[in-house]
Tab-separated table of C-alpha atoms in Angstrom:
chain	number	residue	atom	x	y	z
A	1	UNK	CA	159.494	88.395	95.731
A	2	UNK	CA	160.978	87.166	92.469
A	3	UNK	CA	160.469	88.938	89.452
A	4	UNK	CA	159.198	85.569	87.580
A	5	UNK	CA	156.675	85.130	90.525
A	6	UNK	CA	156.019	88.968	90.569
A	7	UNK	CA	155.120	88.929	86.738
A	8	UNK	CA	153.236	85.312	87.161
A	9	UNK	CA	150.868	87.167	90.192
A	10	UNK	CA	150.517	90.299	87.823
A	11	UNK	CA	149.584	88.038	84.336
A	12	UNK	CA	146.822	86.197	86.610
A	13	UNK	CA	145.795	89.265	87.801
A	14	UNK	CA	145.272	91.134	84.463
A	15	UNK	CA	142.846	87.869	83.383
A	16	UNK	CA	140.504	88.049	85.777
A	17	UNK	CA	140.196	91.360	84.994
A	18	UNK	CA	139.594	89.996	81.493
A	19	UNK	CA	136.502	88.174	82.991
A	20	UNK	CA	135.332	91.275	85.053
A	21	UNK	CA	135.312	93.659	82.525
A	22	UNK	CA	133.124	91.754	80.272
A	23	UNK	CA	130.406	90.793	83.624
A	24	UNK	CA	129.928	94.659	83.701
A	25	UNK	CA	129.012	94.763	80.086
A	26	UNK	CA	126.977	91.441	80.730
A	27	UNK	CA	125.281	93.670	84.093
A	28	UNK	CA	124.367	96.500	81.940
A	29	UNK	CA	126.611	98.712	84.409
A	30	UNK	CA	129.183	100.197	82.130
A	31	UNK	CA	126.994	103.576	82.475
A	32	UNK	CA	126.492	103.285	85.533
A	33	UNK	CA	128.940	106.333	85.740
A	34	UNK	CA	128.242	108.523	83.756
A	35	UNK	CA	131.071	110.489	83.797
A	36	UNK	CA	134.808	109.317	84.267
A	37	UNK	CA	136.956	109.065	86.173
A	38	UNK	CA	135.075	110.104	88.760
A	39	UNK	CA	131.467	108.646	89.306
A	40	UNK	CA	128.514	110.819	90.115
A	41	UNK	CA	130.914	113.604	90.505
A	42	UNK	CA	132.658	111.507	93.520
A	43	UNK	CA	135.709	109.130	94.480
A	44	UNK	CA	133.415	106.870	96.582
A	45	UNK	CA	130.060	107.209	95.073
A	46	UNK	CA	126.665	105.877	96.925
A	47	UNK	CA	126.714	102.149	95.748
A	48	UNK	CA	123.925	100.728	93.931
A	49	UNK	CA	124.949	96.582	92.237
A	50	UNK	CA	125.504	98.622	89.046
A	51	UNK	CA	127.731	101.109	90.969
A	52	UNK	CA	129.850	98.993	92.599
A	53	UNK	CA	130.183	96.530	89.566
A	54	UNK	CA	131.423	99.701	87.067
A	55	UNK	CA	133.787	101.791	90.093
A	56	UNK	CA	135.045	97.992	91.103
A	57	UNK	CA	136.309	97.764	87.980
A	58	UNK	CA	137.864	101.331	87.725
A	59	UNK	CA	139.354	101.073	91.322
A	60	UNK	CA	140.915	96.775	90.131
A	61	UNK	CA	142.320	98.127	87.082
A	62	UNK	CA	143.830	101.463	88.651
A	63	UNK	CA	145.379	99.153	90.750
A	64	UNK	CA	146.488	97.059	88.210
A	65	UNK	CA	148.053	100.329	86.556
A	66	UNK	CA	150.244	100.634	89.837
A	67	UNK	CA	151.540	97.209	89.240
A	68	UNK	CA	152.505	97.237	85.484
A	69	UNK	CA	154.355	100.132	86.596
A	70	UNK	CA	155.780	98.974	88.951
A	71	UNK	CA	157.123	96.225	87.311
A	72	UNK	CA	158.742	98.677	84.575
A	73	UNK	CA	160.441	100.520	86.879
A	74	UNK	CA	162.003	97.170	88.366
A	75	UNK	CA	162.955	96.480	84.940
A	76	UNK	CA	164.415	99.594	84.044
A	77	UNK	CA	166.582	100.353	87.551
A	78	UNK	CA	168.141	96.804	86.857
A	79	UNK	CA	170.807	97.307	84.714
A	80	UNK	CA	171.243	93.247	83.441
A	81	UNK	CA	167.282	93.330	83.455
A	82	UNK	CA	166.587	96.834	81.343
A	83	UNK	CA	169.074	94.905	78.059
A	84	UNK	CA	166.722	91.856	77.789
A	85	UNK	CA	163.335	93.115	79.147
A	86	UNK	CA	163.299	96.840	78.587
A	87	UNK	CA	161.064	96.405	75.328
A	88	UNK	CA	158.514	94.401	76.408
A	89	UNK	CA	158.277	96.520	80.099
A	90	UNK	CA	157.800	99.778	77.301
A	91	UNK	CA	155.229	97.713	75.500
A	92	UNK	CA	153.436	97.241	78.659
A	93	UNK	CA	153.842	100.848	79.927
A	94	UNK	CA	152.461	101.948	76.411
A	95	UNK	CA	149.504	99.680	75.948
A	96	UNK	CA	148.430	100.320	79.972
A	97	UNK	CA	148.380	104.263	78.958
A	98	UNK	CA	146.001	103.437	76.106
A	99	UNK	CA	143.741	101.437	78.224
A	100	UNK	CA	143.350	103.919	80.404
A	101	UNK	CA	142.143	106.373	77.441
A	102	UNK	CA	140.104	104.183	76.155
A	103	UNK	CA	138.562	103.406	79.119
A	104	UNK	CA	137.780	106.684	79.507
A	105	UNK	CA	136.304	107.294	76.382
A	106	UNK	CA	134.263	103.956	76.489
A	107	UNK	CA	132.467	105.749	78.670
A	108	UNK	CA	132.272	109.872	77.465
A	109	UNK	CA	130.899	108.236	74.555
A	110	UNK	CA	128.890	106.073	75.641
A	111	UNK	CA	129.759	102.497	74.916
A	112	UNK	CA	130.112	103.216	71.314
A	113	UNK	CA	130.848	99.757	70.112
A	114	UNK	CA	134.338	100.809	68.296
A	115	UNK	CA	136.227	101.909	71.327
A	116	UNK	CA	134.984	99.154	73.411
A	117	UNK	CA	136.196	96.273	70.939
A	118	UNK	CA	139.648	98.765	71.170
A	119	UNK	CA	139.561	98.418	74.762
A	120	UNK	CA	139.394	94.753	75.057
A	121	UNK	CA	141.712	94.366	72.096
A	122	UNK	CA	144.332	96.535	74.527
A	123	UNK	CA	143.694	94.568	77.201
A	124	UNK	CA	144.620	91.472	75.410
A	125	UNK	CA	147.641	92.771	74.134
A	126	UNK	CA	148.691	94.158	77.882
A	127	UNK	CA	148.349	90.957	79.631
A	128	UNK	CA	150.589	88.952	76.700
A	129	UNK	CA	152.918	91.600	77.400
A	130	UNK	CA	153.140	90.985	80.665
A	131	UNK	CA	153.124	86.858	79.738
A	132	UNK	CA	156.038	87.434	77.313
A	133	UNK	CA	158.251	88.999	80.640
A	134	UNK	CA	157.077	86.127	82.416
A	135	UNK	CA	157.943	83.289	80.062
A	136	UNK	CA	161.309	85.371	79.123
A	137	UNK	CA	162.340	84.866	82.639
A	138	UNK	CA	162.110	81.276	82.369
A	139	UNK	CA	164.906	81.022	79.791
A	140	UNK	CA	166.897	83.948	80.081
A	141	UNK	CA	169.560	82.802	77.790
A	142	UNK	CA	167.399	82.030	75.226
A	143	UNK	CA	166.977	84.083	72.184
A	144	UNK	CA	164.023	84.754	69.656
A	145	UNK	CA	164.809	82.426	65.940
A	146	UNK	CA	162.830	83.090	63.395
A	147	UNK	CA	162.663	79.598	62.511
A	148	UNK	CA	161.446	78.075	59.260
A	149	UNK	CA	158.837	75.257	60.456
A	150	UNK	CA	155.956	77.554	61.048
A	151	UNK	CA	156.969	80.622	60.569
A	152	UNK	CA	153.767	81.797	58.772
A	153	UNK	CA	151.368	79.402	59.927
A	154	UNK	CA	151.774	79.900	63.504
A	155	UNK	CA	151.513	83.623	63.414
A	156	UNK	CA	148.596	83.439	61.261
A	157	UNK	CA	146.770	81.625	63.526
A	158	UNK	CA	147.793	84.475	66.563
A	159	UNK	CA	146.138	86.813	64.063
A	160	UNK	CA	143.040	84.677	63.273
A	161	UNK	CA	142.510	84.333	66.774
A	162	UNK	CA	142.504	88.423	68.149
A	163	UNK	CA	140.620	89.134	64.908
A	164	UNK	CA	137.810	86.428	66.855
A	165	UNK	CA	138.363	88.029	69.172
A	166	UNK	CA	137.244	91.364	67.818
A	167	UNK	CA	134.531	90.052	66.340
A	168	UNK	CA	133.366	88.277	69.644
A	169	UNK	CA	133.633	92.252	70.616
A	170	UNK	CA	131.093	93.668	68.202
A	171	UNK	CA	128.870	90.681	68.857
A	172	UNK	CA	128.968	91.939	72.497
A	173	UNK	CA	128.909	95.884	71.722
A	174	UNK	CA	125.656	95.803	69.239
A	175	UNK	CA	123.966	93.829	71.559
A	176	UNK	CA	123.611	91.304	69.103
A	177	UNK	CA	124.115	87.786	71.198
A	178	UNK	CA	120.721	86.887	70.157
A	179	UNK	CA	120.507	87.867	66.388
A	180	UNK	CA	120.145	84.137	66.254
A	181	UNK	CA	118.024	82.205	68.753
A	182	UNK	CA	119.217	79.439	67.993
A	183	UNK	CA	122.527	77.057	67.798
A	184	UNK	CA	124.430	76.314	64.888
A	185	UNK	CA	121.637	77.049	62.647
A	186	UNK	CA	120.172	80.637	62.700
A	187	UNK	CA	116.447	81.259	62.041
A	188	UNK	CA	116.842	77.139	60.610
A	189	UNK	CA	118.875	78.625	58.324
A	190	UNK	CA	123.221	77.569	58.000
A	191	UNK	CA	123.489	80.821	55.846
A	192	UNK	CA	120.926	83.609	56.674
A	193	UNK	CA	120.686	87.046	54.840
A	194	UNK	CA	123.693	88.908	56.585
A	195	UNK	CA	121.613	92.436	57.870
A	196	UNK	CA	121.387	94.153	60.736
A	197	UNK	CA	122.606	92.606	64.195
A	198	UNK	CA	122.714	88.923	62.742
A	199	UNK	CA	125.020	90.113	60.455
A	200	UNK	CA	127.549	91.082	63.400
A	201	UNK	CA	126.407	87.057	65.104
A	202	UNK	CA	127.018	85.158	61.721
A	203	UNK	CA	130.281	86.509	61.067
A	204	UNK	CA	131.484	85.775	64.365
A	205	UNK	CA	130.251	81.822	64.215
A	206	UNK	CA	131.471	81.527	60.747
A	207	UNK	CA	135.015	82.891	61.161
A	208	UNK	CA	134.544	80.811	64.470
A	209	UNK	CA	134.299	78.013	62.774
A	210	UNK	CA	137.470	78.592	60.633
A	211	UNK	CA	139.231	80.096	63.402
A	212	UNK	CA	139.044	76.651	65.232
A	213	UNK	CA	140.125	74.984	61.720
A	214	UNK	CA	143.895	76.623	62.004
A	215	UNK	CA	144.181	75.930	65.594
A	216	UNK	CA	143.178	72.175	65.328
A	217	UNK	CA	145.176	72.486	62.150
A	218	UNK	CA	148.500	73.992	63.549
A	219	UNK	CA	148.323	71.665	66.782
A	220	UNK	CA	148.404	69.090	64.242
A	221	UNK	CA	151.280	70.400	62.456
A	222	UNK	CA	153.269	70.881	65.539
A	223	UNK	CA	153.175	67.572	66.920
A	224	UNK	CA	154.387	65.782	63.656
A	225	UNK	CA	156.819	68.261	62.860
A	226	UNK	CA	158.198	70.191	65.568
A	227	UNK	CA	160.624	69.128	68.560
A	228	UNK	CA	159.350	71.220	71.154
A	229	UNK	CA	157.540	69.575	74.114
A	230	UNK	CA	155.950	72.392	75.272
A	231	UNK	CA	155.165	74.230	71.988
A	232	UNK	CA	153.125	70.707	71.617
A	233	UNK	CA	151.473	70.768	75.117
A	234	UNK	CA	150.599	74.013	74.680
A	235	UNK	CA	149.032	73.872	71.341
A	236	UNK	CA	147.420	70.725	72.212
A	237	UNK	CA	145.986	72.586	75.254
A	238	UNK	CA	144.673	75.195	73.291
A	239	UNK	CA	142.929	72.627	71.259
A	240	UNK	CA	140.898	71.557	74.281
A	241	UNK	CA	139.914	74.908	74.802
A	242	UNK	CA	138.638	76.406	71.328
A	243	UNK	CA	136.651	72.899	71.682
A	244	UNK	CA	135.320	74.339	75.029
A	245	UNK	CA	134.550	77.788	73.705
A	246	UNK	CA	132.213	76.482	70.963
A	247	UNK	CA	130.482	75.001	73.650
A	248	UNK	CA	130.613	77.719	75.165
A	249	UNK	CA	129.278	79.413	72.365
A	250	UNK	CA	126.260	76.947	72.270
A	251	UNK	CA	125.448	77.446	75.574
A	252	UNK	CA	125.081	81.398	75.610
A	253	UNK	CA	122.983	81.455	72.758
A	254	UNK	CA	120.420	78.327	74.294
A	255	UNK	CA	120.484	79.470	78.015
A	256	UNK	CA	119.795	83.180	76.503
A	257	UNK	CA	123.294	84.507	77.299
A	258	UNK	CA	123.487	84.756	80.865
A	259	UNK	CA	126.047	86.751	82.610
A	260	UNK	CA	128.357	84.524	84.189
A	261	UNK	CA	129.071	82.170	80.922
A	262	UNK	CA	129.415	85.391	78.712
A	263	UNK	CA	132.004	86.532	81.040
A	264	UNK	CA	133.611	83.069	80.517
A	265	UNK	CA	133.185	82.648	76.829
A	266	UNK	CA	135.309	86.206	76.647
A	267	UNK	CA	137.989	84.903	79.150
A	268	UNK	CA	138.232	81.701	77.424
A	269	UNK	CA	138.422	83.255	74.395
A	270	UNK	CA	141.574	85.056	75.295
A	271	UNK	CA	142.890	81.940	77.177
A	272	UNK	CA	143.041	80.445	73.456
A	273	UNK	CA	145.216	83.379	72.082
A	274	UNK	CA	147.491	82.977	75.138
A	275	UNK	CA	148.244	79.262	75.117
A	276	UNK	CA	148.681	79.461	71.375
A	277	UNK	CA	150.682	82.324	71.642
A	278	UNK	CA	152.790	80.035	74.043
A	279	UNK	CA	153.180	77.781	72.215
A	280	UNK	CA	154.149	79.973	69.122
A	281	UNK	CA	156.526	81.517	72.110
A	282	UNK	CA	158.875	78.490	73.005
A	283	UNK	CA	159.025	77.073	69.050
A	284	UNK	CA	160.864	80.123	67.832
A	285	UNK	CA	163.016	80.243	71.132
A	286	UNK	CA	166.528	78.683	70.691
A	287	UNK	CA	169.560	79.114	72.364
A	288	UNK	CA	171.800	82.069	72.087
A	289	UNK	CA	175.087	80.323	71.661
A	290	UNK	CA	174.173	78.648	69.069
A	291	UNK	CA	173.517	81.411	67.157
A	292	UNK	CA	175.914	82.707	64.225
């Protein structure tokens, strides 16, 4: 196996673990265990739905672990590979550790809502790791310009969009999904008083809202001013999907969040930061000999 298809299985890999994580939030079985890592004081605990969704996850993303690891120490043997990919392999390594920390905390203290938007934040950040080796390999003579067209506007947006992100986190970690009832109004009301958990639901709709803005915004940008066809496709395809994710959006709230869609709307969600972050990827790439 190539390392390009070996990086390519591994990126997949680490999103659907993007949408599994969230469906044991969405099942209620992230204390299922109660203790960590083992569960119930065993390896293979008796298996109740809540069981098996929470040690499922433990047991995907151990192995998951193995393979980021894996793929480092490919990286690092190689001596042509270790010059262009070593820092990126490191990043990986590091963020992986962390996730497994805060996975382990997320649950020896029980789902506070801090360390769980940390450890989907992490997770995010692993898996465009991983994504950066992959699209690296594609052009491996090409270098990184930090190119004028863009060059705040475009990582802005990457910002804006993990900072949704985050707040789609504390939406989901104060249980506060349905502070609102209903969709785009809340309580009838376009600006309700900010308390309590509709506080936590407003914020993330609002800077929604202006999230989506720059994205639509930059897309638009990048086709009339940058050369790029696949900076364009990509940003145009990351158009179609913060579209999606409002609906998305709509949908939890009116069908009463159920577990399948939230798991979505989180994927999805992450899906926009990637393809953006694609995009933003292949504008600033340029080739090395034509560099001073």
């Amino acid at each position: 196996m190539t390392l390009k298809r070996y990086y390519s299985i591994l990126t997949g890999l680490i999103l659907f673990n993007l949408l599994y994580g969230p469906l044991v939030r969405a099942t209620d079985s992230g204390l299922a265990c109660p203790d960590w890592p083992l569960c119930h004081g065993k390896f293979v605990p008796e298996f109740t739905f809540q069981i098996f969704m929470e040690v499922g996850h433990r047991y995907y993303s151990g192995v998951l672990g193995i393979l980021v690891g894996i793929g480092f120490i490919l990286i690092l043997k190689n001596k042509e590979l270790r010059v262009r990919y070593l820092l990126p392999a490191s990043l990986s390594l590091l963020f992986l550790i962390s996730q497994v920390i805060l996975g382990g905390l997320t649950v020896t203290k029980l789902l506070h809502p801090t360390t769980v938007n940390l450890h989907l934040l992490n997770a995010v950040l692993l898996v465009t790791c991983c994504l950066t080796i992959r699209l690296m390999l594609i052009s491996p003579h090409k270098i990184f310009q930090w190119k004028e067209t863009g060059k705040y506007l475009f990582p802005l947006v990457l910002i804006m969009i993990l900072y949704q992100l985050f707040l789609g986190g504390k939406v989901s970690s104060h249980y506060a999904g349905l502070a609102c009832p209903d969709f785009p109004t809340c309580y009838g009301e376009w600006f309700p008083k900010m308390f309590g958990t509709i506080r936590y639901q407003m914020e993330h709709r609002l800077f929604g809202y202006v999230t989506a803005l720059f994205v639509m915004g930059a897309a638009s940008f990048a086709i009339f001013r940058i050369q790029n066809k696949m900076a364009k496709r990509f940003f145009k395809f990351a158009v179609y999907l913060v579209i999606f994710q409002i609906l998305l959006g709509a949908l939890n709230v009116l069908y009463q969040i159920p577990k399948l869609l939230t798991g979505i709307h989180t994927l999805n969600g992450v899906l926009v930061f990637l393809s953006t972050y694609i995009a933003v990827f292949f504008h600033f790439q340029s080739d090395g000999e034509n560099q001073s």
